[in-house]
Short mmCIF file of C-alpha atoms in Angstrom, two decimals:
data_model
loop_
_atom_site.label_atom_id
_atom_site.label_comp_id
_atom_site.label_asym_id
_atom_site.label_seq_id
_atom_site.Cartn_x
_atom_site.Cartn_y
_atom_site.Cartn_z
CA UNK A 88 9.77 52.34 -31.40
CA UNK A 89 12.38 53.33 -34.02
CA UNK A 90 10.23 56.27 -35.18
CA UNK A 91 10.08 57.60 -31.65
CA UNK A 92 13.78 57.26 -31.08
CA UNK A 93 14.69 59.04 -34.32
CA UNK A 94 12.34 61.95 -33.59
CA UNK A 95 14.23 62.80 -30.35
CA UNK A 96 18.01 62.63 -30.58
CA UNK A 97 18.49 62.62 -26.81
CA UNK A 98 16.40 59.48 -26.58
CA UNK A 99 18.58 57.74 -29.03
CA UNK A 100 21.60 58.14 -26.71
CA UNK A 101 19.88 56.27 -23.92
CA UNK A 102 20.94 52.82 -22.87
CA UNK A 103 18.90 50.17 -24.65
CA UNK A 104 17.42 48.90 -21.39
CA UNK A 105 15.69 52.33 -20.94
CA UNK A 106 14.28 52.47 -24.48
CA UNK A 107 10.76 51.52 -23.29
CA UNK A 108 10.87 54.14 -20.54
CA UNK A 109 11.79 56.85 -23.08
CA UNK A 110 8.90 55.76 -25.26
CA UNK A 111 6.50 55.98 -22.37
CA UNK A 112 7.65 59.54 -21.48
CA UNK A 113 7.29 60.77 -25.04
CA UNK A 114 3.91 59.25 -25.48
CA UNK A 115 2.67 60.92 -22.22
CA UNK A 116 4.04 64.30 -23.38
CA UNK A 117 2.31 63.82 -26.80
CA UNK A 118 -1.01 62.88 -25.02
CA UNK A 119 -0.81 66.08 -22.86
CA UNK A 120 -0.20 68.52 -25.84
CA UNK A 121 -3.15 70.72 -26.79
CA UNK A 122 -2.96 69.46 -30.41
CA UNK A 123 -3.40 65.85 -29.53
CA UNK A 124 -5.79 65.82 -26.61
CA UNK A 125 -8.01 63.29 -28.32
CA UNK A 126 -5.10 60.67 -28.31
CA UNK A 127 -5.40 60.26 -24.47
CA UNK A 128 -6.33 56.81 -23.49
CA UNK A 129 -6.16 54.50 -20.48
CA UNK A 130 -3.75 52.04 -22.20
CA UNK A 131 -0.69 52.48 -24.43
CA UNK A 132 1.03 49.67 -26.26
CA UNK A 133 4.81 50.00 -25.92
CA UNK A 134 5.80 46.80 -27.59
CA UNK A 135 4.44 43.35 -28.34
CA UNK A 136 5.34 42.19 -24.87
CA UNK A 137 4.76 45.30 -22.70
CA UNK A 138 1.46 46.94 -21.94
CA UNK A 139 1.15 49.83 -19.50
CA UNK A 140 -2.20 50.94 -18.21
CA UNK A 141 -2.99 54.20 -16.44
CA UNK A 142 -6.22 54.05 -14.49
CA UNK A 143 -7.17 57.27 -12.79
CA UNK A 144 -8.34 56.39 -9.27
CA UNK A 145 -9.04 57.99 -6.00
CA UNK A 146 -6.45 56.06 -4.05
CA UNK A 147 -3.73 57.15 -6.49
CA UNK A 148 -4.53 60.87 -6.13
CA UNK A 149 -4.54 60.39 -2.29
CA UNK A 150 -1.19 58.66 -2.49
CA UNK A 151 0.37 61.43 -4.52
CA UNK A 152 -1.19 64.02 -2.31
CA UNK A 153 0.34 62.57 0.90
CA UNK A 154 3.58 61.48 -0.68
CA UNK A 155 2.97 57.78 0.12
CA UNK A 156 4.64 55.22 -2.16
CA UNK A 157 3.68 51.60 -2.42
CA UNK A 158 6.13 48.60 -2.67
CA UNK A 159 6.30 46.46 -5.71
CA UNK A 160 3.42 44.07 -6.43
CA UNK A 161 0.83 45.45 -4.13
CA UNK A 162 -2.56 44.91 -5.57
CA UNK A 163 -5.51 47.21 -4.92
CA UNK A 164 -7.18 44.45 -2.82
CA UNK A 165 -4.14 44.41 -0.49
CA UNK A 166 -4.42 48.15 0.03
CA UNK A 167 -7.92 47.84 1.60
CA UNK A 168 -8.19 48.39 5.30
CA UNK A 169 -8.96 45.12 7.14
CA UNK A 170 -9.06 46.23 10.71
CA UNK A 171 -8.57 49.39 12.77
CA UNK A 172 -8.33 49.77 16.49
CA UNK A 173 -6.40 50.86 19.53
CA UNK A 174 -3.55 48.75 21.10
CA UNK A 175 -0.52 49.19 23.24
CA UNK A 176 2.62 49.07 21.09
CA UNK A 177 6.32 48.67 21.91
CA UNK A 178 9.07 48.53 19.28
CA UNK A 179 11.94 46.52 20.72
CA UNK A 180 14.20 46.20 17.59
CA UNK A 181 14.83 48.37 14.55
CA UNK A 182 16.59 46.50 11.66
CA UNK A 183 18.09 44.09 14.14
CA UNK A 184 19.27 46.79 16.61
CA UNK A 185 17.68 46.24 20.00
CA UNK A 186 15.68 49.14 21.40
CA UNK A 187 14.56 50.12 24.88
CA UNK A 188 10.96 48.87 25.42
CA UNK A 189 8.57 51.80 25.67
CA UNK A 190 4.87 51.01 25.68
CA UNK A 191 2.64 53.67 23.99
CA UNK A 192 -0.94 53.74 22.88
CA UNK A 193 -1.30 53.61 19.09
CA UNK A 194 -4.09 53.57 16.64
CA UNK A 195 -3.50 50.56 14.31
CA UNK A 196 -4.62 50.38 10.65
CA UNK A 197 -4.18 46.93 9.18
CA UNK A 198 -4.21 46.43 5.42
CA UNK A 199 -3.43 43.39 3.32
CA UNK A 200 0.30 43.94 3.37
CA UNK A 201 1.27 46.30 6.28
CA UNK A 202 0.21 47.76 9.69
CA UNK A 203 0.37 51.50 10.19
CA UNK A 204 0.65 53.14 13.60
CA UNK A 205 -0.84 56.53 14.32
CA UNK A 206 -0.30 58.61 17.48
CA UNK A 207 -3.78 60.04 17.38
CA UNK A 208 -6.13 57.31 18.69
CA UNK A 209 -9.54 56.72 17.25
CA UNK A 210 -8.99 58.87 14.13
CA UNK A 211 -9.70 57.64 10.60
CA UNK A 212 -6.33 56.68 9.25
CA UNK A 213 -5.77 58.22 5.77
CA UNK A 214 -8.46 60.82 5.84
CA UNK A 215 -6.85 62.65 8.85
CA UNK A 216 -3.23 62.72 7.59
CA UNK A 217 -1.54 65.99 8.22
CA UNK A 218 0.63 67.59 5.66
CA UNK A 219 4.05 65.98 5.61
CA UNK A 220 3.15 63.44 8.32
CA UNK A 221 4.26 59.84 7.57
CA UNK A 222 2.96 57.23 10.03
CA UNK A 223 5.15 54.45 11.31
CA UNK A 224 4.44 51.10 9.62
CA UNK A 225 5.75 47.55 9.27
CA UNK A 226 5.73 45.42 6.17
CA UNK A 227 4.06 42.00 6.68
CA UNK A 228 5.73 40.25 3.63
CA UNK A 229 7.64 37.38 5.21
CA UNK A 230 6.85 38.44 8.74
CA UNK A 231 6.46 36.21 11.74
CA UNK A 232 3.90 36.43 14.46
CA UNK A 233 3.80 34.64 17.83
CA UNK A 234 2.60 34.91 21.44
CA UNK A 235 5.26 35.79 23.97
CA UNK A 236 5.65 35.72 27.71
CA UNK A 237 9.40 36.36 27.90
CA UNK A 238 9.39 39.89 26.35
CA UNK A 239 6.99 41.53 28.79
CA UNK A 240 5.40 41.00 32.19
CA UNK A 241 2.04 42.17 30.76
CA UNK A 242 -0.51 39.55 29.72
CA UNK A 243 -1.89 39.12 26.19
CA UNK A 244 1.33 40.12 24.35
CA UNK A 245 2.23 38.94 20.90
CA UNK A 246 5.26 39.83 18.79
CA UNK A 247 5.62 40.64 15.08
CA UNK A 248 9.07 40.16 13.54
CA UNK A 249 9.73 41.45 9.97
CA UNK A 250 12.33 40.22 7.51
CA UNK A 251 14.15 43.50 7.91
CA UNK A 252 14.75 42.81 11.58
CA UNK A 253 12.07 44.94 13.15
CA UNK A 254 10.35 43.55 16.24
CA UNK A 255 7.02 45.03 17.60
CA UNK A 256 5.07 44.00 20.65
CA UNK A 257 1.32 44.47 20.67
CA UNK A 258 -0.89 44.13 23.78
CA UNK A 259 -4.34 44.58 25.13
CA UNK A 260 -5.95 43.66 28.49
CA UNK A 261 -9.15 42.66 26.78
CA UNK A 262 -8.87 39.03 25.69
CA UNK A 263 -11.14 38.93 22.78
CA UNK A 264 -9.75 42.22 21.36
CA UNK A 265 -6.20 40.99 21.32
CA UNK A 266 -7.31 37.59 19.88
CA UNK A 267 -9.10 39.23 16.99
CA UNK A 268 -5.98 41.27 16.21
CA UNK A 269 -3.69 38.31 16.39
CA UNK A 270 -5.82 36.18 14.03
CA UNK A 271 -6.34 39.15 11.64
CA UNK A 272 -2.63 39.84 11.32
CA UNK A 273 -1.81 36.13 11.12
CA UNK A 274 -4.27 35.72 8.31
CA UNK A 275 -2.81 38.62 6.39
CA UNK A 276 0.71 37.20 6.69
CA UNK A 277 -0.49 33.81 5.59
CA UNK A 278 -2.23 35.28 2.54
CA UNK A 279 0.96 37.06 1.55
CA UNK A 280 3.03 33.91 1.96
CA UNK A 281 0.65 32.08 -0.43
CA UNK A 282 0.88 34.81 -2.95
CA UNK A 283 3.07 34.05 -5.94
CA UNK A 284 5.62 36.82 -5.60
CA UNK A 285 7.67 35.62 -8.52
CA UNK A 286 5.05 36.43 -11.16
CA UNK A 287 5.45 40.14 -11.82
CA UNK A 288 2.02 41.72 -12.64
CA UNK A 289 1.50 44.37 -15.29
CA UNK A 290 1.92 47.83 -13.89
CA UNK A 291 0.47 51.21 -14.70
CA UNK A 292 2.61 53.76 -16.51
CA UNK A 293 2.85 56.01 -13.46
CA UNK A 294 3.95 53.01 -11.22
CA UNK A 295 6.50 51.98 -13.81
CA UNK A 296 7.87 55.57 -14.12
CA UNK A 297 7.99 55.97 -10.26
CA UNK A 298 10.27 53.01 -10.06
CA UNK A 299 12.91 54.87 -12.02
CA UNK A 300 14.68 58.12 -11.35
CA UNK A 301 13.93 60.59 -14.12
CA UNK A 302 17.44 62.11 -13.86
CA UNK A 303 19.65 59.07 -13.79
CA UNK A 304 17.24 56.71 -15.58
CA UNK A 305 18.26 53.99 -13.09
CA UNK A 306 16.02 52.03 -10.70
CA UNK A 307 15.58 53.79 -7.34
CA UNK A 308 18.12 52.19 -4.88
CA UNK A 309 15.60 51.78 -2.15
CA UNK A 310 13.11 50.00 -4.42
CA UNK A 311 15.75 47.82 -5.94
CA UNK A 312 17.08 46.82 -2.54
CA UNK A 313 13.57 46.13 -1.28
CA UNK A 314 12.79 43.95 -4.19
CA UNK A 315 16.02 41.96 -4.10
CA UNK A 316 15.78 41.48 -0.32
CA UNK A 317 12.10 40.29 -0.57
CA UNK A 318 12.71 37.91 -3.46
CA UNK A 319 15.94 36.49 -1.84
CA UNK A 320 14.16 35.90 1.43
CA UNK A 321 11.15 34.27 -0.27
CA UNK A 322 13.38 31.96 -2.38
CA UNK A 323 15.84 30.88 0.28
CA UNK A 324 13.62 30.87 3.47
CA UNK A 325 11.81 27.64 2.71
CA UNK A 326 14.91 25.91 1.39
CA UNK A 327 17.04 26.98 4.43
CA UNK A 328 14.45 25.74 6.90
CA UNK A 329 14.12 22.39 5.18
CA UNK A 330 17.93 22.06 5.07
CA UNK A 331 18.23 22.85 8.80
CA UNK A 332 15.52 20.39 9.73
CA UNK A 333 17.20 17.67 7.62
CA UNK A 334 20.61 18.25 9.21
CA UNK A 335 19.16 18.30 12.77
CA UNK A 336 17.28 15.03 12.14
CA UNK A 337 20.46 13.35 10.80
CA UNK A 338 22.50 14.68 13.76
CA UNK A 339 19.99 13.51 16.36
CA UNK A 340 19.62 10.05 14.83
CA UNK A 341 23.27 9.57 14.27
CA UNK A 342 24.79 10.99 17.44
CA UNK A 343 26.47 8.52 19.71
CA UNK A 344 25.18 7.65 23.20
CA UNK A 345 26.57 9.12 26.39
CA UNK A 346 28.09 5.78 27.36
CA UNK A 347 29.91 5.59 23.95
CA UNK A 348 31.34 9.06 24.41
CA UNK A 349 32.50 8.18 27.89
CA UNK A 350 34.12 4.94 26.70
CA UNK A 351 36.02 6.86 24.03
CA UNK A 352 37.14 9.45 26.53
CA UNK A 353 35.44 12.34 24.77
CA UNK A 354 33.22 13.00 27.84
CA UNK A 355 34.91 12.42 31.15
CA UNK A 356 33.16 11.75 34.42
CA UNK A 357 33.46 14.89 36.39
CA UNK A 358 34.03 15.41 40.06
CA UNK A 359 31.87 18.45 40.55
CA UNK A 360 28.21 17.79 39.96
CA UNK A 361 28.54 13.89 40.16
CA UNK A 362 26.94 11.72 42.86
CA UNK A 363 29.16 11.11 45.82
CA UNK A 364 29.13 7.31 45.54
CA UNK A 365 30.04 7.56 41.80
CA UNK A 366 33.12 9.74 42.57
CA UNK A 367 34.21 7.32 45.32
CA UNK A 368 33.73 4.33 43.01
CA UNK A 369 35.93 5.79 40.28
CA UNK A 370 38.68 6.65 42.81
CA UNK A 371 38.32 3.40 44.75
CA UNK A 372 37.77 5.00 48.09
CA UNK A 373 34.96 6.13 50.41
CA UNK A 374 36.05 9.79 50.66
CA UNK A 375 36.69 11.83 47.46
CA UNK A 376 40.34 12.70 46.99
CA UNK A 377 39.47 16.42 46.45
CA UNK A 378 37.77 16.64 49.72
CA UNK A 379 40.91 15.16 51.43
CA UNK A 380 43.21 17.61 49.62
CA UNK A 381 41.13 20.67 50.56
CA UNK A 382 40.91 19.65 54.23
CA UNK A 383 44.70 19.12 54.40
CA UNK A 384 45.38 22.43 52.76
CA UNK A 385 43.12 24.33 55.18
CA UNK A 386 44.55 22.63 58.25
CA UNK A 387 48.06 23.32 57.09
CA UNK A 388 47.64 27.06 56.42
CA UNK A 389 44.14 28.16 57.31
CA UNK A 390 43.10 27.28 60.82
CA UNK A 391 43.99 30.72 62.13
CA UNK A 392 42.60 32.73 59.25
CA UNK A 393 39.90 35.15 60.25
CA UNK A 394 36.50 34.17 58.87
CA UNK A 395 37.69 30.93 57.40
CA UNK A 396 34.78 29.34 55.40
CA UNK A 397 32.76 32.42 55.95
CA UNK A 398 34.75 34.76 53.70
CA UNK A 399 34.28 34.13 49.97
CA UNK A 400 37.20 33.68 47.64
CA UNK A 401 37.64 35.03 44.07
CA UNK A 402 34.89 33.31 42.08
CA UNK A 403 36.87 33.33 38.82
CA UNK A 404 39.82 31.51 40.52
CA UNK A 405 37.41 29.08 42.22
CA UNK A 406 35.90 28.22 38.78
CA UNK A 407 39.39 27.76 37.41
CA UNK A 408 40.13 25.29 40.23
CA UNK A 409 36.90 23.55 39.54
CA UNK A 410 37.88 23.14 35.85
CA UNK A 411 41.22 21.77 36.74
CA UNK A 412 39.64 19.08 39.04
CA UNK A 413 36.99 18.16 36.49
CA UNK A 414 39.65 17.73 33.68
CA UNK A 415 41.57 15.33 36.01
CA UNK A 416 44.66 17.49 35.64
CA UNK A 417 47.43 17.15 38.24
CA UNK A 418 46.39 19.27 41.20
CA UNK A 419 48.69 20.82 43.70
CA UNK A 420 46.87 23.11 46.20
CA UNK A 421 50.26 24.42 47.40
CA UNK A 422 50.74 26.03 43.99
CA UNK A 423 50.98 29.89 44.06
CA UNK A 424 47.81 30.23 42.05
CA UNK A 425 45.80 28.65 44.92
CA UNK A 426 47.68 30.59 47.64
CA UNK A 427 44.41 32.35 48.71
CA UNK A 428 43.04 29.84 51.25
CA UNK A 429 39.46 31.27 50.68
CA UNK A 430 39.64 29.93 47.17
CA UNK A 431 40.21 26.40 48.50
CA UNK A 432 37.41 26.70 51.02
CA UNK A 433 35.08 28.19 48.39
CA UNK A 434 35.79 25.22 46.07
CA UNK A 435 35.14 22.68 48.85
CA UNK A 436 31.79 24.37 49.61
CA UNK A 437 30.99 24.38 45.90
CA UNK A 438 31.72 20.57 45.71
CA UNK A 439 29.13 19.87 48.42
CA UNK A 440 26.63 22.39 47.06
CA UNK A 441 26.75 20.85 43.58
CA UNK A 442 26.16 17.30 44.77
CA UNK A 443 22.99 16.04 42.97
CA UNK A 444 22.01 14.58 46.38
CA UNK A 445 23.41 16.29 49.51
CA UNK A 446 25.71 14.71 52.00
CA UNK A 447 22.58 14.12 54.21
CA UNK A 448 20.52 12.17 51.65
CA UNK A 449 17.07 13.41 50.76
CA UNK A 450 15.36 10.31 52.27
CA UNK A 451 16.85 11.20 55.62
CA UNK A 452 15.88 14.85 55.61
CA UNK A 453 12.62 14.61 57.54
CA UNK A 454 14.10 12.14 60.02
CA UNK A 455 17.05 14.40 60.90
CA UNK A 456 14.67 17.36 61.19
CA UNK A 457 12.32 15.52 63.53
CA UNK A 458 15.34 14.38 65.57
CA UNK A 459 16.68 17.89 65.99
CA UNK A 460 13.23 19.15 67.09
CA UNK A 461 13.29 16.94 70.20
CA UNK A 462 14.52 18.69 73.35
CA UNK A 463 15.27 15.73 75.51
CA UNK A 464 18.45 13.67 76.01
CA UNK A 465 17.38 11.26 73.29
CA UNK A 466 18.08 13.83 70.54
CA UNK A 467 21.86 13.05 70.34
CA UNK A 468 21.08 9.34 70.36
CA UNK A 469 18.49 9.71 67.61
CA UNK A 470 20.97 11.61 65.49
CA UNK A 471 23.69 9.06 66.12
CA UNK A 472 21.41 6.25 65.00
CA UNK A 473 20.51 8.12 61.82
CA UNK A 474 24.16 8.80 61.07
CA UNK A 475 24.95 5.08 61.43
CA UNK A 476 22.38 4.29 58.78
CA UNK A 477 23.98 6.53 56.14
CA UNK A 478 25.67 4.90 53.12
CA UNK A 479 29.37 4.31 53.56
CA UNK A 480 30.60 7.14 51.33
CA UNK A 481 28.23 9.60 53.09
CA UNK A 482 29.25 8.43 56.55
CA UNK A 483 33.01 8.43 55.94
CA UNK A 484 32.92 11.79 54.16
CA UNK A 485 30.78 13.29 56.84
CA UNK A 486 33.05 12.04 59.60
CA UNK A 487 36.23 13.45 58.08
CA UNK A 488 34.43 16.79 57.32
CA UNK A 489 33.00 17.27 60.81
CA UNK A 490 36.37 16.24 62.35
CA UNK A 491 37.91 19.05 60.34
CA UNK A 492 35.24 21.59 61.20
CA UNK A 493 35.69 20.67 64.90
CA UNK A 494 39.42 21.68 64.56
CA UNK A 495 38.18 25.03 63.07
CA UNK A 496 35.80 25.65 65.85
CA UNK A 497 38.55 24.80 68.36
CA UNK A 498 40.45 27.94 67.31
CA UNK A 499 37.44 30.26 67.37
CA UNK A 500 39.45 32.77 69.42
CA UNK A 501 41.70 33.29 66.35
CA UNK A 502 39.49 32.64 63.32
CA UNK A 503 36.19 33.88 64.98
CA UNK A 504 34.35 30.80 63.63
CA UNK A 505 32.21 29.36 66.34
CA UNK A 506 30.20 26.15 65.99
CA UNK A 507 27.09 28.35 65.46
CA UNK A 508 28.85 30.21 62.64
CA UNK A 509 29.93 26.97 60.93
CA UNK A 510 26.36 25.76 61.24
CA UNK A 511 25.11 28.83 59.43
CA UNK A 512 27.65 28.25 56.63
CA UNK A 513 27.31 24.46 56.21
CA UNK A 514 23.73 23.77 57.32
CA UNK A 515 21.93 24.58 54.05
CA UNK A 516 24.74 23.00 51.98
CA UNK A 517 24.84 19.64 53.70
CA UNK A 518 21.18 19.15 54.51
CA UNK A 519 18.37 20.29 52.26
CA UNK A 520 14.90 19.04 51.14
CA UNK A 521 14.39 17.55 47.71
CA UNK A 522 11.61 20.02 46.98
CA UNK A 523 11.56 23.44 48.49
CA UNK A 524 8.38 24.25 50.42
CA UNK A 525 6.95 27.34 52.09
CA UNK A 526 8.69 26.42 55.38
CA UNK A 527 12.16 27.08 53.99
CA UNK A 528 13.02 29.51 56.70
CA UNK A 529 11.95 27.07 59.43
CA UNK A 530 14.03 24.30 57.80
CA UNK A 531 17.03 26.56 57.71
CA UNK A 532 16.96 26.95 61.48
CA UNK A 533 16.94 23.19 61.90
CA UNK A 534 19.65 22.69 59.34
CA UNK A 535 21.96 25.07 61.22
CA UNK A 536 21.12 23.57 64.64
CA UNK A 537 21.94 20.07 63.29
CA UNK A 538 25.41 20.97 62.19
CA UNK A 539 26.06 22.99 65.39
CA UNK A 540 24.93 20.02 67.59
CA UNK A 541 27.05 17.46 65.55
CA UNK A 542 30.09 19.58 66.01
CA UNK A 543 29.60 20.03 69.75
CA UNK A 544 28.78 16.27 70.21
CA UNK A 545 31.22 14.96 67.58
CA UNK A 546 32.99 12.45 69.89
CA UNK A 547 29.62 11.00 70.92
CA UNK A 548 28.09 10.73 67.49
CA UNK A 549 31.26 9.30 65.76
CA UNK A 550 32.88 7.48 68.66
CA UNK A 551 32.37 4.07 66.99
CA UNK A 552 33.06 2.76 63.56
CA UNK A 553 30.11 2.10 61.22
CA UNK A 554 29.09 -1.52 60.85
#
């Protein structure tokens, strides 16, 4: 090594870490000189610990001819074609950046470490490469493959996600074709994951020199970044997953129960979304306080408003009011921020809509529907009997609500809200089946008719106190 360095002054000025590279270059020049052709050989000893071999093979000549470079540590076995065929392909992410899904037919060539995509279908992959043409490809090192139904409405779709953030969807309508491709790619990924990527194999002289820029004598940035990224991912991936699993397991086993959180006041019982009887039990009444406040506000400043309960209020303001009520903050509906009466009516409708069980309980749904179907004089009597059977919170809340809606309907000449209009607004909210069926439109007719009838016959249905 010292003899080589002394024979070329320029080599002596190189950084010590590049001494072996300089020796390789000088030996190759010497081997190619006409005076020393007999010194060519397939192996050259650079030092006691570094041996560089230079086999002359067909795949290397093809690679140089088409300007294709291989990543580090790719063995000849992994360069062999495993499977070729035609599939539908859609790239939906490029290095983490989401792309618009566009399905195209591609000719896929699967090797031991990557998948190449060619536009010309049913053409031999490498043999038909045009001059300067570089196919699109994805690296399978550290990749993840899974079936997906969320990313496409097509059937038989699976997704490949690479460590660099690329996401590709592959699809075929033929079941056995897509299954064969899925298992072939999955097996290739699993083989790569089992490979010991930390044991760097011996490289040929041309591969070693290609990893360095001949002008700067520094490793190529793209190769260096690729190597660092792959090694970092391989080292940290398993460790990170185990750490996350361990922390999740500890969190799940140690987390307090819902009752404990409620006792400590961390989680408060909310008004919206709670069962009616639980809200009444907490407040010590049979009608929720929020319902009374909304009814009073509407009767004070909303009876004459055009389209009351039919016109929607600002959803953001309604959600703000909902948050204030759930946080048990002091509520004053006469405050200027709630001056729009449609916000108050919208919040009241939302309260009834979000009840886990509607004001007319599920177990009474079919009975009320059957009662409203009858056309004789017994219809009002049947409905009155059913109303009397309701739980106390449901009965009292229903009574005060329908009394309020009757006052709205009494001023229909001003607010244009007839009993029929109120039935359309409140029918599906107050009365609904536990499980939606195909007769939803038919049920809606009966729901509206029930509210309309109870408004028109309010004094008859609620003329006596519940036992």
